[in-house]
Every structure is written in structure tokens, then in C-alpha cells.
Amino acid sequence: MFVLELTYTAPVERVDALMAEHVAWLDDQYAAGVFIASGRKDPRDGGVILAVGEDRARIEAIAAADPFTVHGVCAYRVTEFIATKTAPELAPFRQQPAG
């Protein structure tokens, strides 16, 4: 599982101008089963996305395709973790550590 942390690198007005494109990109990733939660940070200086997948390079490529990234209004920090314990609703995403 991955935590994608977005930090805005441009004024929020530029971010807002791209919001519809960003939401459409989010919707595509939810439909593909990659994203399981997302939202803006408080204070509003970026956002957080929870993503599932085994391939970090694929997750990084998805983040690179975000209109926010393409237009240079945010930077991503991708953190991978092993979700060994979850709420019952997220049980399908539980993982076992290797070795």
C-alpha cells in the first residue's frame, strides 16, 4: 500500500484552476481500483491519497500523470508501507511482510 502526499508548489488559485482535471484523474484511478481514499490536507497546502498496488514504479507513474504534476503545481512524496492490520472494510488490502 502507498501513501501519496501532495504538497502544493504554486498558489492555491493555480491549483483550483486545475481541480476539475485533477478530480477526473482521481475518478479514473478509483475506477481502476488503485485509489481507496483521498482528500485535502488541513491546512490546505496539499492532499493525501491512499493507493494499493505491488509496483512502486507504477504508482509513481500514476502520480506523474496527475494534472497537478503535469502543470507543475504540486510535488509528490510516495511512501510504501505494508498494511498488516486494517479496518474490516479494508481487509482485502491487508498484506503480509516478506520473509
PDB file of N, CA and C in Angstrom:
ATOM      1  N   MET A   1       0.858  -1.165   0.000  1.00  0.00           N
ATOM      2  CA  MET A   1       0.000   0.000   0.000  1.00  0.00           C
ATOM      3  C   MET A   1       0.903   1.226   0.000  1.00  0.00           C
ATOM      4  N   PHE A   2       0.366   2.319  -0.492  1.00  0.00           N
ATOM      5  CA  PHE A   2       1.147   3.544  -0.626  1.00  0.00           C
ATOM      6  C   PHE A   2       0.383   4.741  -0.082  1.00  0.00           C
ATOM      7  N   VAL A   3       1.131   5.648   0.532  1.00  0.00           N
ATOM      8  CA  VAL A   3       0.608   6.953   0.908  1.00  0.00           C
ATOM      9  C   VAL A   3       1.241   7.943  -0.060  1.00  0.00           C
ATOM     10  N   LEU A   4       0.402   8.656  -0.791  1.00  0.00           N
ATOM     11  CA  LEU A   4       0.872   9.685  -1.698  1.00  0.00           C
ATOM     12  C   LEU A   4       0.554  11.026  -1.055  1.00  0.00           C
ATOM     13  N   GLU A   5       1.585  11.771  -0.710  1.00  0.00           N
ATOM     14  CA  GLU A   5       1.377  13.087  -0.101  1.00  0.00           C
ATOM     15  C   GLU A   5       1.708  14.154  -1.128  1.00  0.00           C
ATOM     16  N   LEU A   6       0.715  14.982  -1.421  1.00  0.00           N
ATOM     17  CA  LEU A   6       0.888  16.089  -2.364  1.00  0.00           C
ATOM     18  C   LEU A   6       1.162  17.354  -1.566  1.00  0.00           C
ATOM     19  N   THR A   7       2.119  18.135  -2.021  1.00  0.00           N
ATOM     20  CA  THR A   7       2.382  19.447  -1.452  1.00  0.00           C
ATOM     21  C   THR A   7       2.312  20.454  -2.584  1.00  0.00           C
ATOM     22  N   TYR A   8       1.459  21.456  -2.422  1.00  0.00           N
ATOM     23  CA  TYR A   8       1.328  22.469  -3.458  1.00  0.00           C
ATOM     24  C   TYR A   8       2.622  23.269  -3.586  1.00  0.00           C
ATOM     25  N   THR A   9       3.008  23.524  -4.824  1.00  0.00           N
ATOM     26  CA  THR A   9       4.213  24.307  -5.110  1.00  0.00           C
ATOM     27  C   THR A   9       3.859  25.602  -5.834  1.00  0.00           C
ATOM     28  N   ALA A  10       2.567  25.878  -5.938  1.00  0.00           N
ATOM     29  CA  ALA A  10       2.066  27.077  -6.615  1.00  0.00           C
ATOM     30  C   ALA A  10       0.920  27.640  -5.779  1.00  0.00           C
ATOM     31  N   PRO A  11       0.545  28.878  -6.028  1.00  0.00           N
ATOM     32  CA  PRO A  11      -0.591  29.465  -5.302  1.00  0.00           C
ATOM     33  C   PRO A  11      -1.857  28.623  -5.493  1.00  0.00           C
ATOM     34  N   VAL A  12      -2.694  28.604  -4.463  1.00  0.00           N
ATOM     35  CA  VAL A  12      -3.899  27.775  -4.479  1.00  0.00           C
ATOM     36  C   VAL A  12      -4.828  28.149  -5.637  1.00  0.00           C
ATOM     37  N   GLU A  13      -4.760  29.368  -6.121  1.00  0.00           N
ATOM     38  CA  GLU A  13      -5.586  29.770  -7.262  1.00  0.00           C
ATOM     39  C   GLU A  13      -5.209  28.969  -8.511  1.00  0.00           C
ATOM     40  N   ARG A  14      -3.925  28.698  -8.704  1.00  0.00           N
ATOM     41  CA  ARG A  14      -3.489  27.864  -9.838  1.00  0.00           C
ATOM     42  C   ARG A  14      -3.929  26.429  -9.642  1.00  0.00           C
ATOM     43  N   VAL A  15      -3.872  25.951  -8.406  1.00  0.00           N
ATOM     44  CA  VAL A  15      -4.346  24.603  -8.090  1.00  0.00           C
ATOM     45  C   VAL A  15      -5.838  24.498  -8.401  1.00  0.00           C
ATOM     46  N   ASP A  16      -6.613  25.458  -7.921  1.00  0.00           N
ATOM     47  CA  ASP A  16      -8.056  25.433  -8.137  1.00  0.00           C
ATOM     48  C   ASP A  16      -8.415  25.445  -9.622  1.00  0.00           C
ATOM     49  N   ALA A  17      -7.624  26.129 -10.431  1.00  0.00           N
ATOM     50  CA  ALA A  17      -7.892  26.188 -11.867  1.00  0.00           C
ATOM     51  C   ALA A  17      -7.761  24.810 -12.524  1.00  0.00           C
ATOM     52  N   LEU A  18      -7.021  23.911 -11.885  1.00  0.00           N
ATOM     53  CA  LEU A  18      -6.809  22.558 -12.418  1.00  0.00           C
ATOM     54  C   LEU A  18      -7.634  21.501 -11.688  1.00  0.00           C
ATOM     55  N   MET A  19      -8.462  21.922 -10.739  1.00  0.00           N
ATOM     56  CA  MET A  19      -9.160  20.973  -9.874  1.00  0.00           C
ATOM     57  C   MET A  19     -10.058  20.010 -10.644  1.00  0.00           C
ATOM     58  N   ALA A  20     -10.794  20.477 -11.645  1.00  0.00           N
ATOM     59  CA  ALA A  20     -11.690  19.579 -12.393  1.00  0.00           C
ATOM     60  C   ALA A  20     -10.888  18.477 -13.090  1.00  0.00           C
ATOM     61  N   GLU A  21      -9.736  18.835 -13.675  1.00  0.00           N
ATOM     62  CA  GLU A  21      -8.885  17.828 -14.322  1.00  0.00           C
ATOM     63  C   GLU A  21      -8.334  16.843 -13.291  1.00  0.00           C
ATOM     64  N   HIS A  22      -7.928  17.363 -12.143  1.00  0.00           N
ATOM     65  CA  HIS A  22      -7.388  16.518 -11.073  1.00  0.00           C
ATOM     66  C   HIS A  22      -8.455  15.537 -10.578  1.00  0.00           C
ATOM     67  N   VAL A  23      -9.687  16.016 -10.379  1.00  0.00           N
ATOM     68  CA  VAL A  23     -10.773  15.146  -9.902  1.00  0.00           C
ATOM     69  C   VAL A  23     -11.091  14.069 -10.941  1.00  0.00           C
ATOM     70  N   ALA A  24     -11.069  14.409 -12.225  1.00  0.00           N
ATOM     71  CA  ALA A  24     -11.295  13.405 -13.273  1.00  0.00           C
ATOM     72  C   ALA A  24     -10.194  12.343 -13.230  1.00  0.00           C
ATOM     73  N   TRP A  25      -8.950  12.761 -13.013  1.00  0.00           N
ATOM     74  CA  TRP A  25      -7.832  11.822 -12.881  1.00  0.00           C
ATOM     75  C   TRP A  25      -8.025  10.933 -11.649  1.00  0.00           C
ATOM     76  N   LEU A  26      -8.447  11.534 -10.528  1.00  0.00           N
ATOM     77  CA  LEU A  26      -8.753  10.742  -9.328  1.00  0.00           C
ATOM     78  C   LEU A  26      -9.828   9.700  -9.638  1.00  0.00           C
ATOM     79  N   ASP A  27     -10.907  10.141 -10.286  1.00  0.00           N
ATOM     80  CA  ASP A  27     -12.014   9.233 -10.615  1.00  0.00           C
ATOM     81  C   ASP A  27     -11.527   8.045 -11.439  1.00  0.00           C
ATOM     82  N   ASP A  28     -10.632   8.297 -12.392  1.00  0.00           N
ATOM     83  CA  ASP A  28     -10.079   7.207 -13.209  1.00  0.00           C
ATOM     84  C   ASP A  28      -9.322   6.207 -12.346  1.00  0.00           C
ATOM     85  N   GLN A  29      -8.569   6.700 -11.364  1.00  0.00           N
ATOM     86  CA  GLN A  29      -7.780   5.802 -10.506  1.00  0.00           C
ATOM     87  C   GLN A  29      -8.665   5.033  -9.522  1.00  0.00           C
ATOM     88  N   TYR A  30      -9.743   5.655  -9.063  1.00  0.00           N
ATOM     89  CA  TYR A  30     -10.708   4.918  -8.241  1.00  0.00           C
ATOM     90  C   TYR A  30     -11.360   3.824  -9.072  1.00  0.00           C
ATOM     91  N   ALA A  31     -11.758   4.143 -10.300  1.00  0.00           N
ATOM     92  CA  ALA A  31     -12.402   3.154 -11.178  1.00  0.00           C
ATOM     93  C   ALA A  31     -11.459   1.995 -11.492  1.00  0.00           C
ATOM     94  N   ALA A  32     -10.158   2.274 -11.566  1.00  0.00           N
ATOM     95  CA  ALA A  32      -9.168   1.236 -11.842  1.00  0.00           C
ATOM     96  C   ALA A  32      -8.829   0.411 -10.603  1.00  0.00           C
ATOM     97  N   GLY A  33      -9.358   0.813  -9.434  1.00  0.00           N
ATOM     98  CA  GLY A  33      -9.101   0.079  -8.201  1.00  0.00           C
ATOM     99  C   GLY A  33      -7.774   0.404  -7.546  1.00  0.00           C
ATOM    100  N   VAL A  34      -7.137   1.493  -7.961  1.00  0.00           N
ATOM    101  CA  VAL A  34      -5.824   1.857  -7.414  1.00  0.00           C
ATOM    102  C   VAL A  34      -5.960   2.721  -6.167  1.00  0.00           C
ATOM    103  N   PHE A  35      -6.862   3.688  -6.180  1.00  0.00           N
ATOM    104  CA  PHE A  35      -7.033   4.583  -5.041  1.00  0.00           C
ATOM    105  C   PHE A  35      -8.173   4.092  -4.165  1.00  0.00           C
ATOM    106  N   ILE A  36      -7.971   4.180  -2.841  1.00  0.00           N
ATOM    107  CA  ILE A  36      -9.031   3.765  -1.916  1.00  0.00           C
ATOM    108  C   ILE A  36      -9.472   4.892  -0.982  1.00  0.00           C
ATOM    109  N   ALA A  37      -8.729   6.001  -0.938  1.00  0.00           N
ATOM    110  CA  ALA A  37      -9.126   7.171  -0.148  1.00  0.00           C
ATOM    111  C   ALA A  37      -8.284   8.353  -0.596  1.00  0.00           C
ATOM    112  N   SER A  38      -8.868   9.559  -0.497  1.00  0.00           N
ATOM    113  CA  SER A  38      -8.113  10.765  -0.840  1.00  0.00           C
ATOM    114  C   SER A  38      -8.792  11.975  -0.228  1.00  0.00           C
ATOM    115  N   GLY A  39      -8.038  13.057  -0.114  1.00  0.00           N
ATOM    116  CA  GLY A  39      -8.605  14.305   0.382  1.00  0.00           C
ATOM    117  C   GLY A  39      -7.536  15.352   0.575  1.00  0.00           C
ATOM    118  N   ARG A  40      -8.001  16.577   0.812  1.00  0.00           N
ATOM    119  CA  ARG A  40      -7.051  17.675   1.002  1.00  0.00           C
ATOM    120  C   ARG A  40      -6.570  17.708   2.442  1.00  0.00           C
ATOM    121  N   LYS A  41      -5.369  18.244   2.608  1.00  0.00           N
ATOM    122  CA  LYS A  41      -4.806  18.404   3.946  1.00  0.00           C
ATOM    123  C   LYS A  41      -5.406  19.648   4.600  1.00  0.00           C
ATOM    124  N   ASP A  42      -5.334  19.678   5.911  1.00  0.00           N
ATOM    125  CA  ASP A  42      -5.795  20.824   6.676  1.00  0.00           C
ATOM    126  C   ASP A  42      -4.657  21.224   7.618  1.00  0.00           C
ATOM    127  N   PRO A  43      -3.995  22.345   7.387  1.00  0.00           N
ATOM    128  CA  PRO A  43      -4.360  23.416   6.464  1.00  0.00           C
ATOM    129  C   PRO A  43      -4.161  22.986   5.008  1.00  0.00           C
ATOM    130  N   ARG A  44      -4.803  23.714   4.121  1.00  0.00           N
ATOM    131  CA  ARG A  44      -4.862  23.347   2.711  1.00  0.00           C
ATOM    132  C   ARG A  44      -3.564  23.710   1.987  1.00  0.00           C
ATOM    133  N   ASP A  45      -2.580  22.829   2.137  1.00  0.00           N
ATOM    134  CA  ASP A  45      -1.314  23.022   1.424  1.00  0.00           C
ATOM    135  C   ASP A  45      -0.981  21.814   0.561  1.00  0.00           C
ATOM    136  N   GLY A  46      -1.993  20.965   0.343  1.00  0.00           N
ATOM    137  CA  GLY A  46      -1.795  19.768  -0.465  1.00  0.00           C
ATOM    138  C   GLY A  46      -2.877  18.757  -0.178  1.00  0.00           C
ATOM    139  N   GLY A  47      -2.546  17.491  -0.384  1.00  0.00           N
ATOM    140  CA  GLY A  47      -3.515  16.425  -0.166  1.00  0.00           C
ATOM    141  C   GLY A  47      -2.830  15.109   0.133  1.00  0.00           C
ATOM    142  N   VAL A  48      -3.653  14.096   0.391  1.00  0.00           N
ATOM    143  CA  VAL A  48      -3.170  12.753   0.694  1.00  0.00           C
ATOM    144  C   VAL A  48      -4.033  11.760  -0.069  1.00  0.00           C
ATOM    145  N   ILE A  49      -3.391  10.745  -0.634  1.00  0.00           N
ATOM    146  CA  ILE A  49      -4.082   9.665  -1.331  1.00  0.00           C
ATOM    147  C   ILE A  49      -3.560   8.347  -0.792  1.00  0.00           C
ATOM    148  N   LEU A  50      -4.469   7.410  -0.519  1.00  0.00           N
ATOM    149  CA  LEU A  50      -4.080   6.031  -0.206  1.00  0.00           C
ATOM    150  C   LEU A  50      -4.268   5.214  -1.470  1.00  0.00           C
ATOM    151  N   ALA A  51      -3.217   4.506  -1.862  1.00  0.00           N
ATOM    152  CA  ALA A  51      -3.245   3.720  -3.091  1.00  0.00           C
ATOM    153  C   ALA A  51      -2.806   2.294  -2.803  1.00  0.00           C
ATOM    154  N   VAL A  52      -3.343   1.367  -3.583  1.00  0.00           N
ATOM    155  CA  VAL A  52      -2.967  -0.033  -3.446  1.00  0.00           C
ATOM    156  C   VAL A  52      -2.266  -0.489  -4.716  1.00  0.00           C
ATOM    157  N   GLY A  53      -1.326  -1.386  -4.523  1.00  0.00           N
ATOM    158  CA  GLY A  53      -0.581  -1.928  -5.645  1.00  0.00           C
ATOM    159  C   GLY A  53       0.716  -2.533  -5.151  1.00  0.00           C
ATOM    160  N   GLU A  54       1.308  -3.345  -5.979  1.00  0.00           N
ATOM    161  CA  GLU A  54       2.559  -4.014  -5.630  1.00  0.00           C
ATOM    162  C   GLU A  54       3.765  -3.346  -6.277  1.00  0.00           C
ATOM    163  N   ASP A  55       3.525  -2.477  -7.234  1.00  0.00           N
ATOM    164  CA  ASP A  55       4.596  -1.940  -8.057  1.00  0.00           C
ATOM    165  C   ASP A  55       4.768  -0.439  -7.809  1.00  0.00           C
ATOM    166  N   ARG A  56       5.822  -0.083  -7.087  1.00  0.00           N
ATOM    167  CA  ARG A  56       6.074   1.321  -6.772  1.00  0.00           C
ATOM    168  C   ARG A  56       6.239   2.153  -8.037  1.00  0.00           C
ATOM    169  N   ALA A  57       6.921   1.613  -9.039  1.00  0.00           N
ATOM    170  CA  ALA A  57       7.137   2.365 -10.281  1.00  0.00           C
ATOM    171  C   ALA A  57       5.797   2.714 -10.932  1.00  0.00           C
ATOM    172  N   ARG A  58       4.836   1.796 -10.876  1.00  0.00           N
ATOM    173  CA  ARG A  58       3.519   2.074 -11.453  1.00  0.00           C
ATOM    174  C   ARG A  58       2.824   3.197 -10.684  1.00  0.00           C
ATOM    175  N   ILE A  59       2.900   3.165  -9.355  1.00  0.00           N
ATOM    176  CA  ILE A  59       2.282   4.213  -8.534  1.00  0.00           C
ATOM    177  C   ILE A  59       2.946   5.558  -8.828  1.00  0.00           C
ATOM    178  N   GLU A  60       4.251   5.566  -8.954  1.00  0.00           N
ATOM    179  CA  GLU A  60       4.954   6.813  -9.268  1.00  0.00           C
ATOM    180  C   GLU A  60       4.573   7.325 -10.655  1.00  0.00           C
ATOM    181  N   ALA A  61       4.366   6.431 -11.615  1.00  0.00           N
ATOM    182  CA  ALA A  61       3.938   6.840 -12.960  1.00  0.00           C
ATOM    183  C   ALA A  61       2.530   7.430 -12.924  1.00  0.00           C
ATOM    184  N   ILE A  62       1.667   6.836 -12.114  1.00  0.00           N
ATOM    185  CA  ILE A  62       0.308   7.378 -11.965  1.00  0.00           C
ATOM    186  C   ILE A  62       0.373   8.787 -11.376  1.00  0.00           C
ATOM    187  N   ALA A  63       1.189   8.978 -10.346  1.00  0.00           N
ATOM    188  CA  ALA A  63       1.331  10.298  -9.732  1.00  0.00           C
ATOM    189  C   ALA A  63       1.892  11.312 -10.734  1.00  0.00           C
ATOM    190  N   ALA A  64       2.804  10.864 -11.580  1.00  0.00           N
ATOM    191  CA  ALA A  64       3.395  11.756 -12.581  1.00  0.00           C
ATOM    192  C   ALA A  64       2.369  12.206 -13.618  1.00  0.00           C
ATOM    193  N   ALA A  65       1.295  11.430 -13.784  1.00  0.00           N
ATOM    194  CA  ALA A  65       0.248  11.770 -14.753  1.00  0.00           C
ATOM    195  C   ALA A  65      -0.835  12.673 -14.171  1.00  0.00           C
ATOM    196  N   ASP A  66      -0.799  12.931 -12.879  1.00  0.00           N
ATOM    197  CA  ASP A  66      -1.768  13.838 -12.256  1.00  0.00           C
ATOM    198  C   ASP A  66      -1.641  15.210 -12.927  1.00  0.00           C
ATOM    199  N   PRO A  67      -2.750  15.808 -13.357  1.00  0.00           N
ATOM    200  CA  PRO A  67      -2.665  17.151 -13.939  1.00  0.00           C
ATOM    201  C   PRO A  67      -1.954  18.158 -13.034  1.00  0.00           C
ATOM    202  N   PHE A  68      -2.057  17.988 -11.727  1.00  0.00           N
ATOM    203  CA  PHE A  68      -1.329  18.867 -10.815  1.00  0.00           C
ATOM    204  C   PHE A  68       0.182  18.751 -11.046  1.00  0.00           C
ATOM    205  N   THR A  69       0.668  17.516 -11.264  1.00  0.00           N
ATOM    206  CA  THR A  69       2.086  17.298 -11.521  1.00  0.00           C
ATOM    207  C   THR A  69       2.456  17.803 -12.912  1.00  0.00           C
ATOM    208  N   VAL A  70       1.649  17.429 -13.894  1.00  0.00           N
ATOM    209  CA  VAL A  70       1.916  17.808 -15.283  1.00  0.00           C
ATOM    210  C   VAL A  70       2.048  19.324 -15.418  1.00  0.00           C
ATOM    211  N   HIS A  71       1.211  20.065 -14.706  1.00  0.00           N
ATOM    212  CA  HIS A  71       1.222  21.525 -14.794  1.00  0.00           C
ATOM    213  C   HIS A  71       2.086  22.193 -13.718  1.00  0.00           C
ATOM    214  N   GLY A  72       2.807  21.391 -12.943  1.00  0.00           N
ATOM    215  CA  GLY A  72       3.791  21.927 -12.013  1.00  0.00           C
ATOM    216  C   GLY A  72       3.242  22.669 -10.815  1.00  0.00           C
ATOM    217  N   VAL A  73       2.070  22.237 -10.300  1.00  0.00           N
ATOM    218  CA  VAL A  73       1.522  22.929  -9.126  1.00  0.00           C
ATOM    219  C   VAL A  73       1.632  22.103  -7.848  1.00  0.00           C
ATOM    220  N   CYS A  74       2.213  20.908  -7.940  1.00  0.00           N
ATOM    221  CA  CYS A  74       2.411  20.123  -6.720  1.00  0.00           C
ATOM    222  C   CYS A  74       3.610  19.209  -6.875  1.00  0.00           C
ATOM    223  N   ALA A  75       4.107  18.754  -5.742  1.00  0.00           N
ATOM    224  CA  ALA A  75       5.157  17.743  -5.679  1.00  0.00           C
ATOM    225  C   ALA A  75       4.597  16.571  -4.889  1.00  0.00           C
ATOM    226  N   TYR A  76       4.983  15.366  -5.274  1.00  0.00           N
ATOM    227  CA  TYR A  76       4.527  14.159  -4.603  1.00  0.00           C
ATOM    228  C   TYR A  76       5.636  13.565  -3.749  1.00  0.00           C
ATOM    229  N   ARG A  77       5.240  13.031  -2.610  1.00  0.00           N
ATOM    230  CA  ARG A  77       6.100  12.177  -1.789  1.00  0.00           C
ATOM    231  C   ARG A  77       5.362  10.855  -1.685  1.00  0.00           C
ATOM    232  N   VAL A  78       5.978   9.774  -2.156  1.00  0.00           N
ATOM    233  CA  VAL A  78       5.355   8.458  -2.161  1.00  0.00           C
ATOM    234  C   VAL A  78       6.018   7.610  -1.075  1.00  0.00           C
ATOM    235  N   THR A  79       5.196   7.100  -0.153  1.00  0.00           N
ATOM    236  CA  THR A  79       5.679   6.241   0.923  1.00  0.00           C
ATOM    237  C   THR A  79       4.991   4.895   0.816  1.00  0.00           C
ATOM    238  N   GLU A  80       5.777   3.847   0.728  1.00  0.00           N
ATOM    239  CA  GLU A  80       5.221   2.496   0.683  1.00  0.00           C
ATOM    240  C   GLU A  80       5.209   1.925   2.098  1.00  0.00           C
ATOM    241  N   PHE A  81       4.121   1.209   2.429  1.00  0.00           N
ATOM    242  CA  PHE A  81       4.076   0.520   3.713  1.00  0.00           C
ATOM    243  C   PHE A  81       3.313  -0.788   3.552  1.00  0.00           C
ATOM    244  N   ILE A  82       3.539  -1.683   4.501  1.00  0.00           N
ATOM    245  CA  ILE A  82       2.883  -2.988   4.497  1.00  0.00           C
ATOM    246  C   ILE A  82       1.692  -2.888   5.442  1.00  0.00           C
ATOM    247  N   ALA A  83       0.481  -2.958   4.883  1.00  0.00           N
ATOM    248  CA  ALA A  83      -0.753  -2.810   5.673  1.00  0.00           C
ATOM    249  C   ALA A  83      -1.119  -4.163   6.284  1.00  0.00           C
ATOM    250  N   THR A  84      -0.506  -4.481   7.431  1.00  0.00           N
ATOM    251  CA  THR A  84      -0.740  -5.771   8.071  1.00  0.00           C
ATOM    252  C   THR A  84      -2.004  -5.792   8.918  1.00  0.00           C
ATOM    253  N   LYS A  85      -2.520  -4.629   9.275  1.00  0.00           N
ATOM    254  CA  LYS A  85      -3.749  -4.526  10.055  1.00  0.00           C
ATOM    255  C   LYS A  85      -4.598  -3.425   9.443  1.00  0.00           C
ATOM    256  N   THR A  86      -5.890  -3.713   9.282  1.00  0.00           N
ATOM    257  CA  THR A  86      -6.807  -2.750   8.685  1.00  0.00           C
ATOM    258  C   THR A  86      -8.165  -2.840   9.364  1.00  0.00           C
ATOM    259  N   ALA A  87      -9.005  -1.848   9.090  1.00  0.00           N
ATOM    260  CA  ALA A  87     -10.417  -1.942   9.444  1.00  0.00           C
ATOM    261  C   ALA A  87     -11.010  -3.104   8.632  1.00  0.00           C
ATOM    262  N   PRO A  88     -12.070  -3.717   9.136  1.00  0.00           N
ATOM    263  CA  PRO A  88     -12.661  -4.850   8.418  1.00  0.00           C
ATOM    264  C   PRO A  88     -12.992  -4.544   6.954  1.00  0.00           C
ATOM    265  N   GLU A  89     -13.424  -3.323   6.680  1.00  0.00           N
ATOM    266  CA  GLU A  89     -13.791  -2.955   5.306  1.00  0.00           C
ATOM    267  C   GLU A  89     -12.595  -2.947   4.361  1.00  0.00           C
ATOM    268  N   LEU A  90     -11.399  -2.828   4.916  1.00  0.00           N
ATOM    269  CA  LEU A  90     -10.184  -2.812   4.095  1.00  0.00           C
ATOM    270  C   LEU A  90      -9.444  -4.142   4.121  1.00  0.00           C
ATOM    271  N   ALA A  91     -10.063  -5.174   4.664  1.00  0.00           N
ATOM    272  CA  ALA A  91      -9.424  -6.486   4.763  1.00  0.00           C
ATOM    273  C   ALA A  91      -8.862  -6.992   3.432  1.00  0.00           C
ATOM    274  N   PRO A  92      -9.513  -6.743   2.302  1.00  0.00           N
ATOM    275  CA  PRO A  92      -8.933  -7.230   1.041  1.00  0.00           C
ATOM    276  C   PRO A  92      -7.556  -6.635   0.729  1.00  0.00           C
ATOM    277  N   PHE A  93      -7.185  -5.556   1.403  1.00  0.00           N
ATOM    278  CA  PHE A  93      -5.915  -4.892   1.120  1.00  0.00           C
ATOM    279  C   PHE A  93      -4.825  -5.231   2.128  1.00  0.00           C
ATOM    280  N   ARG A  94      -5.127  -6.103   3.090  1.00  0.00           N
ATOM    281  CA  ARG A  94      -4.110  -6.491   4.082  1.00  0.00           C
ATOM    282  C   ARG A  94      -2.975  -7.214   3.384  1.00  0.00           C
ATOM    283  N   GLN A  95      -1.786  -7.029   3.958  1.00  0.00           N
ATOM    284  CA  GLN A  95      -0.584  -7.623   3.379  1.00  0.00           C
ATOM    285  C   GLN A  95       0.211  -8.354   4.449  1.00  0.00           C
ATOM    286  N   GLN A  96       1.032  -9.260   4.003  1.00  0.00           N
ATOM    287  CA  GLN A  96       1.958  -9.955   4.896  1.00  0.00           C
ATOM    288  C   GLN A  96       3.366  -9.515   4.562  1.00  0.00           C
ATOM    289  N   PRO A  97       4.179  -9.239   5.603  1.00  0.00           N
ATOM    290  CA  PRO A  97       5.553  -8.851   5.320  1.00  0.00           C
ATOM    291  C   PRO A  97       6.306 -10.005   4.637  1.00  0.00           C
ATOM    292  N   ALA A  98       7.201  -9.658   3.738  1.00  0.00           N
ATOM    293  CA  ALA A  98       8.020 -10.676   3.068  1.00  0.00           C
ATOM    294  C   ALA A  98       9.024 -11.231   4.062  1.00  0.00           C
ATOM    295  N   GLY A  99       9.285 -12.506   3.947  1.00  0.00           N
ATOM    296  CA  GLY A  99      10.312 -13.163   4.753  1.00  0.00           C
ATOM    297  C   GLY A  99       9.912 -13.273   6.138  1.00  0.00           C
TER     298      GLY A  99
END
